[in-house]
PDB file of C-alpha atoms in Angstrom:
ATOM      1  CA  UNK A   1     -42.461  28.986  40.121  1.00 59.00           C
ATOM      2  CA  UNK A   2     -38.743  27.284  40.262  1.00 64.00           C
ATOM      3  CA  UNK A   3     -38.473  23.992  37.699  1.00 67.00           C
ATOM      4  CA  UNK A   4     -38.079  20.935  39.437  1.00 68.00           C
ATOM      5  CA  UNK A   5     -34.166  18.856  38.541  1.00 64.00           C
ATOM      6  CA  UNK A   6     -34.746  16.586  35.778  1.00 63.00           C
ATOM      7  CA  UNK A   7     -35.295  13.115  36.738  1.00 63.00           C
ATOM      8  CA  UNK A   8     -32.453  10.652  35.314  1.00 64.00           C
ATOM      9  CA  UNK A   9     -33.809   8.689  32.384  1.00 65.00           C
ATOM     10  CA  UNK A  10     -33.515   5.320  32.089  1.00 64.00           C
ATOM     11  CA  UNK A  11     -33.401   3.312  28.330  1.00 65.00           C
ATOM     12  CA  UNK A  12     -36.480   1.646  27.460  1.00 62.00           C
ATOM     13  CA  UNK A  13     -36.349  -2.183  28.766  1.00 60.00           C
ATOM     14  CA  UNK A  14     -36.570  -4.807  25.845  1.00 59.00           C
ATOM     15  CA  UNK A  15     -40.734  -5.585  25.285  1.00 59.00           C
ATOM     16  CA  UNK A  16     -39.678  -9.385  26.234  1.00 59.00           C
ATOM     17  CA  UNK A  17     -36.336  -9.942  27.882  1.00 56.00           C
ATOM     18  CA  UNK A  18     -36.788 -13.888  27.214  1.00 61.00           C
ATOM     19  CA  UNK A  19     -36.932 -13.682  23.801  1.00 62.00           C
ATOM     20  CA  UNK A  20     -34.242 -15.274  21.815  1.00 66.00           C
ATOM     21  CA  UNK A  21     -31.403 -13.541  19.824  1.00 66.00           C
ATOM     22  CA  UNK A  22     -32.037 -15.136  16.731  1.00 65.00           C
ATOM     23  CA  UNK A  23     -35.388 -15.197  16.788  1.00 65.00           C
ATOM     24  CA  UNK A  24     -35.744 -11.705  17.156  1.00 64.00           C
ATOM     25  CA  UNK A  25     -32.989 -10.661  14.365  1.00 64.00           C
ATOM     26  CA  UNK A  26     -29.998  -9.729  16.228  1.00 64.00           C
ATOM     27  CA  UNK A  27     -27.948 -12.436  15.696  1.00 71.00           C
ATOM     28  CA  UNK A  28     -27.481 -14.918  12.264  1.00 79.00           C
ATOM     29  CA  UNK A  29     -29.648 -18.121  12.656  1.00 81.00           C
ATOM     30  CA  UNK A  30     -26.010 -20.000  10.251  1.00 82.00           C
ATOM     31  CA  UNK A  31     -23.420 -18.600   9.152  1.00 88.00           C
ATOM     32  CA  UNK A  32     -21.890 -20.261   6.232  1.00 86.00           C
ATOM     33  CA  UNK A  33     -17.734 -19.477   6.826  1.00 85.00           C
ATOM     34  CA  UNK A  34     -16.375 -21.838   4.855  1.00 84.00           C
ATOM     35  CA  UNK A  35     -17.650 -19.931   1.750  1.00 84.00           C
ATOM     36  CA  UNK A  36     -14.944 -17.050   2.226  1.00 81.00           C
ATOM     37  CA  UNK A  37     -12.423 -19.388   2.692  1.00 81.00           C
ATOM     38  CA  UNK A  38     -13.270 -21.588  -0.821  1.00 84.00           C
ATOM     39  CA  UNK A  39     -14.658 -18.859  -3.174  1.00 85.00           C
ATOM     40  CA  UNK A  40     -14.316 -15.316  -3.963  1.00 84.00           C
ATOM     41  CA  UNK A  41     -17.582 -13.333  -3.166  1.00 87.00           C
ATOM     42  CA  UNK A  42     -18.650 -11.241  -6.113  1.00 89.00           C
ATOM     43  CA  UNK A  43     -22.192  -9.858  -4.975  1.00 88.00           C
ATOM     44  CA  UNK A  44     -24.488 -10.209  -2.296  1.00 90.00           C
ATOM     45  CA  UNK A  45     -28.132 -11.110  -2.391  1.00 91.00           C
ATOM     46  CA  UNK A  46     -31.144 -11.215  -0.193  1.00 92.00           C
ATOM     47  CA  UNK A  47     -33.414 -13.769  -1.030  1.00 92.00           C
ATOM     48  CA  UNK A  48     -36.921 -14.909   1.192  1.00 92.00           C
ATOM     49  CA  UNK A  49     -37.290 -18.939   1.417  1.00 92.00           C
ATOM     50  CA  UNK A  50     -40.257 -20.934   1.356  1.00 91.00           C
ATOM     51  CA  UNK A  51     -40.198 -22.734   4.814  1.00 87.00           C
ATOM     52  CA  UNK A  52     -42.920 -24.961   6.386  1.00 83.00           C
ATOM     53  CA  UNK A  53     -43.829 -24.424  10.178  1.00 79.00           C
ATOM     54  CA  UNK A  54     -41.344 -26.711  12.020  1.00 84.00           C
ATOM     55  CA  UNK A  55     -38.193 -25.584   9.894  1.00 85.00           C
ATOM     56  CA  UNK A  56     -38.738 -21.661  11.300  1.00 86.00           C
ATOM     57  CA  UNK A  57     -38.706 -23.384  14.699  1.00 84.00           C
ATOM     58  CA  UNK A  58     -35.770 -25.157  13.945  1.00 85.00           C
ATOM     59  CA  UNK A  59     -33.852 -22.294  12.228  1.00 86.00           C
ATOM     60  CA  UNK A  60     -35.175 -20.409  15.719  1.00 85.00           C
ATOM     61  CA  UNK A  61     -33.480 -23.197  17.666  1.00 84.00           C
ATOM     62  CA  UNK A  62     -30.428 -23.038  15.629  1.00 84.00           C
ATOM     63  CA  UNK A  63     -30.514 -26.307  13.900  1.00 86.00           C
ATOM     64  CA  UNK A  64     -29.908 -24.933  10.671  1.00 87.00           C
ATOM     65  CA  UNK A  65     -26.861 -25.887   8.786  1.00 88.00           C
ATOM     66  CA  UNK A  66     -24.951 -23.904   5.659  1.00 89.00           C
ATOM     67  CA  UNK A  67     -22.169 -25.922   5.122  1.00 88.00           C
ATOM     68  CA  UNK A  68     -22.507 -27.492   1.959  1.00 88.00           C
ATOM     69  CA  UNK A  69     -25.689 -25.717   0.646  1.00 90.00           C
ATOM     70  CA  UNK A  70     -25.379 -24.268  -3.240  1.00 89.00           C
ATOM     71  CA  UNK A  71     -27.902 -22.164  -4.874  1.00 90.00           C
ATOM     72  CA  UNK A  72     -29.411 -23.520  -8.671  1.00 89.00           C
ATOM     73  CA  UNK A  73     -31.326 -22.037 -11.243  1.00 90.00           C
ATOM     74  CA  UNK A  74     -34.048 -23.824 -13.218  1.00 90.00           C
ATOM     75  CA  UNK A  75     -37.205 -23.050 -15.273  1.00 90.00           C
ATOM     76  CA  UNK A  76     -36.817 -19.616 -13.937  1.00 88.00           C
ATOM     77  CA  UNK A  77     -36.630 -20.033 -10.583  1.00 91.00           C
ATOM     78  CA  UNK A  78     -34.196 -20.104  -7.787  1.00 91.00           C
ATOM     79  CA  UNK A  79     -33.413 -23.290  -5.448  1.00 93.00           C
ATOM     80  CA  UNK A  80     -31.333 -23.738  -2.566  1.00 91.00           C
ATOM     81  CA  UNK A  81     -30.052 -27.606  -2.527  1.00 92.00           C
ATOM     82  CA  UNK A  82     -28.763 -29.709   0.728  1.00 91.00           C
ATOM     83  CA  UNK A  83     -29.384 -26.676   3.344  1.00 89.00           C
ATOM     84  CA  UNK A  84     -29.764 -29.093   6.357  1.00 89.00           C
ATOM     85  CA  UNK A  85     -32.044 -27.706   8.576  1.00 88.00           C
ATOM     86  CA  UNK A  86     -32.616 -30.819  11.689  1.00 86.00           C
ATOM     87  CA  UNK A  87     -35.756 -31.580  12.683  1.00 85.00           C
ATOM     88  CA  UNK A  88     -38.125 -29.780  15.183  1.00 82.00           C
ATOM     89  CA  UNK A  89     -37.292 -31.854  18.233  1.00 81.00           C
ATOM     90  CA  UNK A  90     -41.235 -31.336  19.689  1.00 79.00           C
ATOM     91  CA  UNK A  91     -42.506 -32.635  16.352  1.00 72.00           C
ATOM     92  CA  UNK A  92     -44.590 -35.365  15.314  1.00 75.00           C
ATOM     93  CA  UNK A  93     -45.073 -37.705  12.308  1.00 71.00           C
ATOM     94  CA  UNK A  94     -45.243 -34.674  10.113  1.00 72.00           C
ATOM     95  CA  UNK A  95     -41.837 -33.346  10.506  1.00 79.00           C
ATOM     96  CA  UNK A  96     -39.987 -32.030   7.597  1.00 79.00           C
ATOM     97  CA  UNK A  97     -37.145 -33.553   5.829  1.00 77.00           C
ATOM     98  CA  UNK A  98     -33.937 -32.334   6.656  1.00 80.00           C
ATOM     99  CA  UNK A  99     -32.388 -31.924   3.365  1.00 86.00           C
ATOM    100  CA  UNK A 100     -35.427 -31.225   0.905  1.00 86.00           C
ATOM    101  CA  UNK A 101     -34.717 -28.564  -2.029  1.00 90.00           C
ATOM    102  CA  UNK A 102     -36.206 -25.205  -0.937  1.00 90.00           C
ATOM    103  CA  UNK A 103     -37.192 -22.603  -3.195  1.00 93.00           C
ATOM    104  CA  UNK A 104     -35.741 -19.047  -2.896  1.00 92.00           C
ATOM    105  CA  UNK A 105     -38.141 -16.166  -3.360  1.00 92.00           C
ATOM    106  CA  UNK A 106     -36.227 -13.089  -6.036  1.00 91.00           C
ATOM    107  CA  UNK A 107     -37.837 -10.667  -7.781  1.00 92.00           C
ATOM    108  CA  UNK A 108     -37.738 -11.850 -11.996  1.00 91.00           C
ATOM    109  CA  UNK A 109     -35.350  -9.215 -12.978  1.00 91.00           C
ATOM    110  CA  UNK A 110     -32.807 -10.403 -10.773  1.00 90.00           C
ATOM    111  CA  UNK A 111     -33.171 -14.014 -11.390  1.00 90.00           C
ATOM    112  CA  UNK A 112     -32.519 -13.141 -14.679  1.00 89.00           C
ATOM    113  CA  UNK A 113     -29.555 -11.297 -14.411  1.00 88.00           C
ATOM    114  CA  UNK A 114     -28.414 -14.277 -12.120  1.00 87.00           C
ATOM    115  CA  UNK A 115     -28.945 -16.465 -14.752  1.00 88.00           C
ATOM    116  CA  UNK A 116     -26.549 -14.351 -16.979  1.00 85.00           C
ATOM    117  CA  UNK A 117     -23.752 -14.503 -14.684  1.00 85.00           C
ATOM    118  CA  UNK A 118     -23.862 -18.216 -13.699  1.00 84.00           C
ATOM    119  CA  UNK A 119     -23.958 -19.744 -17.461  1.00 82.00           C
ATOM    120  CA  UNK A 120     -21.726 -16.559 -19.128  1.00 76.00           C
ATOM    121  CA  UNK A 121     -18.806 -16.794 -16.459  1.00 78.00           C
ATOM    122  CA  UNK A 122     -18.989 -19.925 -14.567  1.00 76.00           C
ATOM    123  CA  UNK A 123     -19.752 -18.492 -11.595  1.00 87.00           C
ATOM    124  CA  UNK A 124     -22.163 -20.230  -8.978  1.00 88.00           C
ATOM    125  CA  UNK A 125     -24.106 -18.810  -5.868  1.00 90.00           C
ATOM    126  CA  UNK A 126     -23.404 -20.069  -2.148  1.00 91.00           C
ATOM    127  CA  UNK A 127     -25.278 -19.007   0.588  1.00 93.00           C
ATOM    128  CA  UNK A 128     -23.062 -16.986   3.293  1.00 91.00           C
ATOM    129  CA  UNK A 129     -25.544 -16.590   5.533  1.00 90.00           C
ATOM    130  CA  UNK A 130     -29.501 -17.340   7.274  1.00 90.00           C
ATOM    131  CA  UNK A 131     -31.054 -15.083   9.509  1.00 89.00           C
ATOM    132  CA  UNK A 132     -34.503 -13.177  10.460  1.00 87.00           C
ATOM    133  CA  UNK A 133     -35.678 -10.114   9.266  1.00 86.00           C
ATOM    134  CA  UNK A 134     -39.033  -8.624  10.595  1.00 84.00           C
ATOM    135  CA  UNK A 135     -40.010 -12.331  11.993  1.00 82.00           C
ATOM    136  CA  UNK A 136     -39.434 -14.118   8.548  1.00 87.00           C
ATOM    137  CA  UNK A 137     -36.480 -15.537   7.752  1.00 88.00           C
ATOM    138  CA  UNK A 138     -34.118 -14.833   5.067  1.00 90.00           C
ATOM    139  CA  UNK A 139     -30.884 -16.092   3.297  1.00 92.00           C
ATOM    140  CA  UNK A 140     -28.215 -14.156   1.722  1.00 92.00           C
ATOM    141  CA  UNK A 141     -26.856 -15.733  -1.321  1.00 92.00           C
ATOM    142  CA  UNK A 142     -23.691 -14.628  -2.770  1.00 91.00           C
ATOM    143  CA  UNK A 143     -22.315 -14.681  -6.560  1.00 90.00           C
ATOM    144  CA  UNK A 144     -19.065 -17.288  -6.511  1.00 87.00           C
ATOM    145  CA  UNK A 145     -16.696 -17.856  -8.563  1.00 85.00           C
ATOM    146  CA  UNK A 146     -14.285 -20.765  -7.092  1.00 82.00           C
ATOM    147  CA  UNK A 147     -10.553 -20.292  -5.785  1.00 80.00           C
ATOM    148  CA  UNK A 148      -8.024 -22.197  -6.451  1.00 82.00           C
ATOM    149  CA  UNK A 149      -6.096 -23.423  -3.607  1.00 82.00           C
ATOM    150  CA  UNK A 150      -3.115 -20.790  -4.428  1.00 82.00           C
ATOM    151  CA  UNK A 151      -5.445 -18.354  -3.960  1.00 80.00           C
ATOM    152  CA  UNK A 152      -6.807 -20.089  -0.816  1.00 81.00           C
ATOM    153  CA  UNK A 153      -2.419 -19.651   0.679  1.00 88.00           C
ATOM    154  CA  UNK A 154      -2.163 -16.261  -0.838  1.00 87.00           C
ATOM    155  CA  UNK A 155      -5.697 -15.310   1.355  1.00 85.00           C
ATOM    156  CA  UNK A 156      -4.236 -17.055   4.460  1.00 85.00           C
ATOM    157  CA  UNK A 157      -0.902 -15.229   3.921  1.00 90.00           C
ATOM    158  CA  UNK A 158      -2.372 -11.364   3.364  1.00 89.00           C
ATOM    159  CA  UNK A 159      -4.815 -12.205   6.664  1.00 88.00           C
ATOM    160  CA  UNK A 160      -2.059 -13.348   8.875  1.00 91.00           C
ATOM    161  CA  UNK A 161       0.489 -10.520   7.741  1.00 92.00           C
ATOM    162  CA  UNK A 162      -3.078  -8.056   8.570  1.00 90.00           C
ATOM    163  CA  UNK A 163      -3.255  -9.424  11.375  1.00 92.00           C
ATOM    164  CA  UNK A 164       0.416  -8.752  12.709  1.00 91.00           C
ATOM    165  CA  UNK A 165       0.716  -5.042  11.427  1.00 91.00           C
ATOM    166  CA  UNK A 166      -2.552  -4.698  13.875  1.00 91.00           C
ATOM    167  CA  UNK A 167      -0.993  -6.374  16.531  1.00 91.00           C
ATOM    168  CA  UNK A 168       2.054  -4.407  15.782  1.00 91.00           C
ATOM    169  CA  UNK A 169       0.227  -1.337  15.748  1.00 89.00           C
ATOM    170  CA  UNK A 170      -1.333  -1.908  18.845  1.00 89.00           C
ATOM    171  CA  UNK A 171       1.891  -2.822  20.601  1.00 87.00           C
ATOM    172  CA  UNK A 172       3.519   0.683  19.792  1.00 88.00           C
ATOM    173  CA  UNK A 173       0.435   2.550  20.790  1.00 85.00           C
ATOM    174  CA  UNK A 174       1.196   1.022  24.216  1.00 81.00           C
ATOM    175  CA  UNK A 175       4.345   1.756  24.701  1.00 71.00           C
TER     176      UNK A 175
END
């Protein structure tokens, strides 16, 4: 009995092709780039936040804002301060506030060993960035410790001189 050709296979299609980027984790709900720019990031952190129903929806819409937002410490437990995160635009009377404190969800161990590093060596923590991760959304805070604005010229000089050996690079594989 001969074998029939193979039939061409085609990828799967996405389950919903409506559904949004962010929403569905692919791409960052903020991004906070300001923080590279003003401090140098020591460590990375994941952290959950406790969010009431019409902030997910307006992380999901992208109304979520980094800019300014510092992570604190106290009584054992982690806090992220003015996050701005606008309000749900089909909302009602009960709509959230847009800059309330939120508390960040860490295991003990590492709050503690947070807590070591912020009072010990001055350092602070900035969220870099807010996005989903299996349909809940989470923030990754980053250890800090603030540059001085030397530092901030000598960063801006060793990107742009990066940035030309590239483009150099790239020129001479051309030719």
């Amino acid at each position: 009995m001969p074998r029939q050709p193979a039939q061409p296979t085609r990828p799967n299609p996405e389950k919903n092709p409506r559904r949004d980027p962010t929403a569905a984790g692919q791409r960052d709900a903020s991004v906070n780039r300001i923080a590279s720019h003003n401090y140098f990031l020591l460590e990375k952190f994941e952290t959950g936040v406790v969010l009431t129903g019409t902030e997910v929806k307006s992380v999901r819409g992208g109304l979520s804002n980094l800019k300014d937002a510092y992570g604190l410490i106290k009584d054992g437990e982690l806090w992220l301060l003015n996050c701005h995160i606008g309000p749900y635009e089909h909302g009602n009377i009960f709509n959230h506030a847009p800059l309330r404190t939120r508390k960040l969800l860490m295991h003990k161990e590492e709050i503690r060993k947070l807590i070591g590093k912020t009072q010990q060596r001055g350092l602070t923590l900035i969220p870099t960035r807010m996005y989903f991760k299996n349909g809940k959304v989470k923030i990754e805070i980053a250890l800090a410790k603030g540059k001085q604005l030397w530092d901030k010229r000598e960063t801006e000089r060793r990107k742009t001189a990066d940035r030309e050996s590239r483009e150099a690079m790239a020129r001479s594989r051309k030719s």
